[in-house]
PDB file of C-alpha atoms in Angstrom:
ATOM      1  CA  MET A   1     110.358 -16.243-162.679  1.00 49.00           C
ATOM      2  CA  THR A   2     106.597 -16.722-162.329  1.00 63.00           C
ATOM      3  CA  SER A   3     105.520 -19.842-160.494  1.00 82.00           C
ATOM      4  CA  SER A   4     103.105 -22.229-162.139  1.00 93.00           C
ATOM      5  CA  ILE A   5      99.506 -22.246-160.889  1.00 93.00           C
ATOM      6  CA  VAL A   6      97.728 -25.594-160.729  1.00 95.00           C
ATOM      7  CA  TYR A   7      94.069 -25.339-161.712  1.00 95.00           C
ATOM      8  CA  GLU A   8      90.941 -27.432-162.220  1.00 96.00           C
ATOM      9  CA  THR A   9      88.510 -26.601-164.993  1.00 96.00           C
ATOM     10  CA  ALA A  10      85.100 -27.689-166.245  1.00 95.00           C
ATOM     11  CA  LEU A  11      82.818 -26.532-169.009  1.00 95.00           C
ATOM     12  CA  VAL A  12      79.447 -25.069-168.144  1.00 93.00           C
ATOM     13  CA  GLN A  13      76.928 -26.615-170.507  1.00 91.00           C
ATOM     14  CA  PHE A  14      73.309 -25.820-171.306  1.00 89.00           C
ATOM     15  CA  ARG A  15      70.679 -28.546-171.825  1.00 87.00           C
ATOM     16  CA  PRO A  16      67.636 -26.926-173.451  1.00 82.00           C
ATOM     17  CA  ILE A  17      65.781 -30.240-173.406  1.00 80.00           C
ATOM     18  CA  VAL A  18      66.800 -31.983-170.197  1.00 76.00           C
ATOM     19  CA  SER A  19      65.507 -35.403-171.262  1.00 79.00           C
ATOM     20  CA  SER A  20      67.560 -35.374-174.491  1.00 78.00           C
ATOM     21  CA  GLU A  21      70.932 -35.071-172.720  1.00 81.00           C
ATOM     22  CA  GLU A  22      72.153 -32.823-175.571  1.00 85.00           C
ATOM     23  CA  ARG A  23      74.562 -30.178-174.279  1.00 89.00           C
ATOM     24  CA  VAL A  24      75.987 -26.941-175.634  1.00 90.00           C
ATOM     25  CA  ASN A  25      79.077 -25.317-174.082  1.00 93.00           C
ATOM     26  CA  VAL A  26      78.184 -21.878-172.718  1.00 92.00           C
ATOM     27  CA  GLY A  27      80.989 -21.167-170.252  1.00 93.00           C
ATOM     28  CA  VAL A  28      83.997 -22.263-168.248  1.00 95.00           C
ATOM     29  CA  LEU A  29      84.809 -22.523-164.553  1.00 93.00           C
ATOM     30  CA  VAL A  30      88.465 -22.451-163.501  1.00 94.00           C
ATOM     31  CA  PHE A  31      89.506 -23.011-159.885  1.00 93.00           C
ATOM     32  CA  SER A  32      92.935 -22.895-158.257  1.00 92.00           C
ATOM     33  CA  PRO A  33      92.908 -24.861-154.997  1.00 91.00           C
ATOM     34  CA  ASP A  34      96.280 -23.356-153.999  1.00 89.00           C
ATOM     35  CA  LEU A  35      95.033 -19.788-154.463  1.00 88.00           C
ATOM     36  CA  SER A  36      91.433 -20.582-153.398  1.00 85.00           C
ATOM     37  CA  GLN A  37      90.406 -18.600-156.448  1.00 87.00           C
ATOM     38  CA  LEU A  38      87.509 -19.229-158.822  1.00 88.00           C
ATOM     39  CA  GLN A  39      87.356 -17.653-162.271  1.00 89.00           C
ATOM     40  CA  TRP A  40      84.482 -18.051-164.716  1.00 90.00           C
ATOM     41  CA  ARG A  41      83.077 -16.812-167.971  1.00 92.00           C
ATOM     42  CA  ILE A  42      79.573 -17.563-169.214  1.00 91.00           C
ATOM     43  CA  THR A  43      78.217 -16.241-172.480  1.00 88.00           C
ATOM     44  CA  ASP A  44      75.469 -13.630-172.533  1.00 83.00           C
ATOM     45  CA  HIS A  45      74.647 -14.559-176.117  1.00 82.00           C
ATOM     46  CA  TYR A  46      72.042 -17.127-177.007  1.00 79.00           C
ATOM     47  CA  ARG A  47      72.037 -16.896-180.833  1.00 80.00           C
ATOM     48  CA  ARG A  48      73.908 -20.197-181.232  1.00 81.00           C
ATOM     49  CA  LEU A  49      71.441 -21.861-178.863  1.00 84.00           C
ATOM     50  CA  LYS A  50      68.537 -20.378-180.809  1.00 83.00           C
ATOM     51  CA  ASP A  51      70.041 -21.700-184.066  1.00 81.00           C
ATOM     52  CA  LEU A  52      70.186 -25.192-182.571  1.00 82.00           C
ATOM     53  CA  TYR A  53      66.863 -24.984-180.718  1.00 84.00           C
ATOM     54  CA  PRO A  54      64.523 -22.565-182.563  1.00 85.00           C
ATOM     55  CA  ARG A  55      61.828 -22.750-179.874  1.00 86.00           C
ATOM     56  CA  LEU A  56      64.239 -21.592-177.154  1.00 85.00           C
ATOM     57  CA  ASP A  57      62.942 -18.520-175.333  1.00 87.00           C
ATOM     58  CA  GLY A  58      65.764 -15.955-175.229  1.00 84.00           C
ATOM     59  CA  LYS A  59      64.333 -14.115-172.221  1.00 88.00           C
ATOM     60  CA  GLN A  60      64.049 -17.354-170.304  1.00 87.00           C
ATOM     61  CA  TYR A  61      67.643 -18.336-171.157  1.00 87.00           C
ATOM     62  CA  ARG A  62      68.983 -14.938-170.047  1.00 87.00           C
ATOM     63  CA  SER A  63      66.979 -15.167-166.837  1.00 88.00           C
ATOM     64  CA  MET A  64      68.325 -18.670-166.067  1.00 86.00           C
ATOM     65  CA  ARG A  65      71.829 -17.517-166.901  1.00 88.00           C
ATOM     66  CA  ARG A  66      71.566 -14.505-164.583  1.00 88.00           C
ATOM     67  CA  ALA A  67      70.242 -16.706-161.772  1.00 86.00           C
ATOM     68  CA  PHE A  68      73.111 -19.150-162.316  1.00 85.00           C
ATOM     69  CA  GLU A  69      75.714 -16.373-162.244  1.00 86.00           C
ATOM     70  CA  ILE A  70      74.191 -15.001-159.033  1.00 85.00           C
ATOM     71  CA  ARG A  71      74.589 -18.491-157.533  1.00 82.00           C
ATOM     72  CA  ILE A  72      78.250 -18.444-158.557  1.00 83.00           C
ATOM     73  CA  GLN A  73      78.743 -15.007-156.995  1.00 80.00           C
ATOM     74  CA  ARG A  74      77.045 -16.035-153.753  1.00 77.00           C
ATOM     75  CA  THR A  75      79.021 -19.262-153.561  1.00 74.00           C
ATOM     76  CA  ALA A  76      82.295 -17.505-154.315  1.00 70.00           C
ATOM     77  CA  GLY A  77      81.893 -14.370-152.199  1.00 65.00           C
ATOM     78  CA  ARG A  78      81.690 -10.749-153.313  1.00 53.00           C
ATOM     79  CA  PRO A  79      85.023  -8.970-153.891  1.00 49.00           C
ATOM     80  CA  ALA A  80      85.134  -5.909-156.135  1.00 43.00           C
ATOM     81  CA  ASP A  81      86.084  -7.794-159.306  1.00 50.00           C
ATOM     82  CA  PRO A  82      83.016  -9.835-160.413  1.00 49.00           C
ATOM     83  CA  LYS A  83      85.136 -12.333-162.377  1.00 51.00           C
ATOM     84  CA  GLN A  84      87.515 -13.180-159.542  1.00 51.00           C
ATOM     85  CA  ARG A  85      86.136 -14.622-156.313  1.00 52.00           C
ATOM     86  CA  VAL A  86      87.806 -16.209-153.329  1.00 51.00           C
ATOM     87  CA  MET A  87      86.301 -19.510-152.217  1.00 53.00           C
ATOM     88  CA  ILE A  88      86.229 -19.879-148.455  1.00 55.00           C
ATOM     89  CA  GLY A  89      87.003 -23.473-147.559  1.00 67.00           C
ATOM     90  CA  ALA A  90      86.560 -25.028-151.022  1.00 75.00           C
ATOM     91  CA  LYS A  91      89.066 -27.768-151.731  1.00 86.00           C
ATOM     92  CA  SER A  92      88.095 -28.711-155.299  1.00 89.00           C
ATOM     93  CA  LEU A  93      86.083 -27.606-158.285  1.00 89.00           C
ATOM     94  CA  SER A  94      83.880 -30.700-157.884  1.00 88.00           C
ATOM     95  CA  GLU A  95      82.939 -29.472-154.412  1.00 87.00           C
ATOM     96  CA  ILE A  96      82.080 -26.025-155.767  1.00 86.00           C
ATOM     97  CA  MET A  97      80.049 -27.458-158.647  1.00 86.00           C
ATOM     98  CA  SER A  98      78.038 -29.695-156.322  1.00 83.00           C
ATOM     99  CA  VAL A  99      76.821 -26.493-154.650  1.00 80.00           C
ATOM    100  CA  LEU A 100      76.337 -24.539-157.887  1.00 80.00           C
ATOM    101  CA  LEU A 101      74.720 -27.265-159.962  1.00 76.00           C
ATOM    102  CA  PRO A 102      72.908 -29.872-157.929  1.00 65.00           C
ATOM    103  CA  SER A 103      71.799 -32.900-159.918  1.00 66.00           C
ATOM    104  CA  ASP A 104      68.163 -31.818-159.968  1.00 63.00           C
ATOM    105  CA  GLY A 105      67.470 -31.752-163.680  1.00 67.00           C
ATOM    106  CA  SER A 106      68.843 -28.232-164.088  1.00 76.00           C
ATOM    107  CA  ALA A 107      69.246 -26.830-167.584  1.00 84.00           C
ATOM    108  CA  PHE A 108      72.850 -25.978-166.670  1.00 87.00           C
ATOM    109  CA  VAL A 109      75.265 -28.864-166.162  1.00 87.00           C
ATOM    110  CA  TYR A 110      79.019 -29.237-166.196  1.00 89.00           C
ATOM    111  CA  SER A 111      81.571 -31.433-167.909  1.00 92.00           C
ATOM    112  CA  ALA A 112      84.107 -33.679-166.258  1.00 92.00           C
ATOM    113  CA  VAL A 113      86.759 -31.816-164.305  1.00 95.00           C
ATOM    114  CA  ARG A 114      90.147 -31.510-165.991  1.00 95.00           C
ATOM    115  CA  PHE A 115      93.439 -30.302-164.585  1.00 95.00           C
ATOM    116  CA  GLY A 116      96.272 -28.129-165.816  1.00 95.00           C
ATOM    117  CA  HIS A 117      98.814 -25.521-164.859  1.00 94.00           C
ATOM    118  CA  CYS A 118      99.447 -21.995-166.065  1.00 95.00           C
ATOM    119  CA  ASN A 119     101.199 -18.765-165.122  1.00 94.00           C
ATOM    120  CA  ASP A 120      98.107 -16.540-165.196  1.00 93.00           C
ATOM    121  CA  LEU A 121      94.726 -17.888-164.101  1.00 93.00           C
ATOM    122  CA  GLU A 122      92.718 -15.029-165.613  1.00 93.00           C
ATOM    123  CA  ALA A 123      94.450 -15.369-168.999  1.00 94.00           C
ATOM    124  CA  ARG A 124      93.971 -19.154-168.953  1.00 95.00           C
ATOM    125  CA  THR A 125      90.250 -18.697-168.227  1.00 95.00           C
ATOM    126  CA  ALA A 126      89.974 -16.396-171.260  1.00 95.00           C
ATOM    127  CA  GLU A 127      91.851 -18.928-173.434  1.00 95.00           C
ATOM    128  CA  LEU A 128      89.597 -21.804-172.372  1.00 95.00           C
ATOM    129  CA  TYR A 129      86.487 -19.677-172.951  1.00 94.00           C
ATOM    130  CA  GLU A 130      87.709 -18.805-176.460  1.00 93.00           C
ATOM    131  CA  GLU A 131      88.511 -22.446-177.237  1.00 92.00           C
ATOM    132  CA  TYR A 132      85.282 -24.021-176.016  1.00 92.00           C
ATOM    133  CA  VAL A 133      82.633 -21.280-176.333  1.00 90.00           C
ATOM    134  CA  GLU A 134      83.474 -18.056-178.121  1.00 87.00           C
ATOM    135  CA  GLN A 135      84.861 -19.446-181.386  1.00 83.00           C
ATOM    136  CA  TYR A 136      81.599 -21.321-181.972  1.00 77.00           C
ATOM    137  CA  GLU A 137      79.522 -18.220-181.376  1.00 75.00           C
ATOM    138  CA  ARG A 138      81.338 -16.487-184.229  1.00 70.00           C
ATOM    139  CA  LEU A 139      80.543 -19.416-186.534  1.00 61.00           C
ATOM    140  CA  SER A 140      76.809 -19.282-185.911  1.00 52.00           C
ATOM    141  CA  VAL A 141      76.072 -15.852-187.330  1.00 51.00           C
ATOM    142  CA  ARG A 142      72.911 -16.258-189.363  1.00 56.00           C
ATOM    143  CA  GLU A 143      72.314 -14.491-192.625  1.00 57.00           C
ATOM    144  CA  ARG A 144      69.577 -11.897-192.216  1.00 56.00           C
ATOM    145  CA  ILE A 145      67.413 -11.319-195.295  1.00 61.00           C
ATOM    146  CA  ASP A 146      64.223  -9.395-195.897  1.00 65.00           C
ATOM    147  CA  ASN A 147      60.996 -10.768-197.375  1.00 72.00           C
ATOM    148  CA  GLU A 148      61.728  -9.575-200.926  1.00 77.00           C
ATOM    149  CA  VAL A 149      65.052 -11.407-201.083  1.00 74.00           C
ATOM    150  CA  LEU A 150      63.482 -14.525-199.571  1.00 72.00           C
ATOM    151  CA  TRP A 151      60.568 -14.506-202.048  1.00 78.00           C
ATOM    152  CA  GLU A 152      62.977 -14.001-204.978  1.00 81.00           C
ATOM    153  CA  ARG A 153      64.938 -17.060-203.872  1.00 78.00           C
ATOM    154  CA  VAL A 154      61.749 -19.097-203.616  1.00 80.00           C
ATOM    155  CA  LYS A 155      60.510 -18.034-207.077  1.00 81.00           C
ATOM    156  CA  THR A 156      63.801 -18.966-208.728  1.00 84.00           C
ATOM    157  CA  SER A 157      64.192 -22.302-206.964  1.00 80.00           C
ATOM    158  CA  PRO A 158      63.777 -25.472-209.084  1.00 79.00           C
ATOM    159  CA  GLN A 159      61.127 -26.801-206.691  1.00 77.00           C
ATOM    160  CA  PHE A 160      58.983 -23.704-207.164  1.00 76.00           C
ATOM    161  CA  GLN A 161      59.430 -23.830-210.943  1.00 79.00           C
ATOM    162  CA  GLU A 162      58.058 -27.390-210.963  1.00 79.00           C
ATOM    163  CA  VAL A 163      55.043 -26.616-208.785  1.00 77.00           C
ATOM    164  CA  ALA A 164      54.131 -23.097-209.997  1.00 78.00           C
ATOM    165  CA  PRO A 165      52.357 -24.126-213.238  1.00 82.00           C
ATOM    166  CA  HIS A 166      50.001 -26.347-211.225  1.00 79.00           C
ATOM    167  CA  VAL A 167      49.029 -23.698-208.654  1.00 74.00           C
ATOM    168  CA  LYS A 168      46.135 -21.378-209.385  1.00 67.00           C
TER     169      LYS A 168
END
């Protein structure tokens, strides 16, 4: 029989406009104090963010995300598996997050810490990531259309039909 693993978890959230306090879930952190093990997943994709914040610079987001993940790796150590790190001396996820995300107006923030138990920490991390991040990325796929299709839609719209006779 597999023993149950107690874990702490928090969502990693992105604040494109720090002063607005709006947040979008972009990842999860999962920590087992008993195993001294930190698991995480953070999305590489920024399409959903771009849909919500059209002026968001994709290169800048990816750069901030890479820097944040490097901070996680440095905080957690460097074993062979990049998604599974051993925390030396960490007693809680709150302690880890205070190192990773100081309250300095960073674009990345985290949610309140929640607790749970599971049989497989890696599988639970994947489940939480699917529940809070990945499913919403699938919903935000934008329709791509070319200029001809767009212009055809404009010409046949009721608003255009009203205005067209008055435009020279």
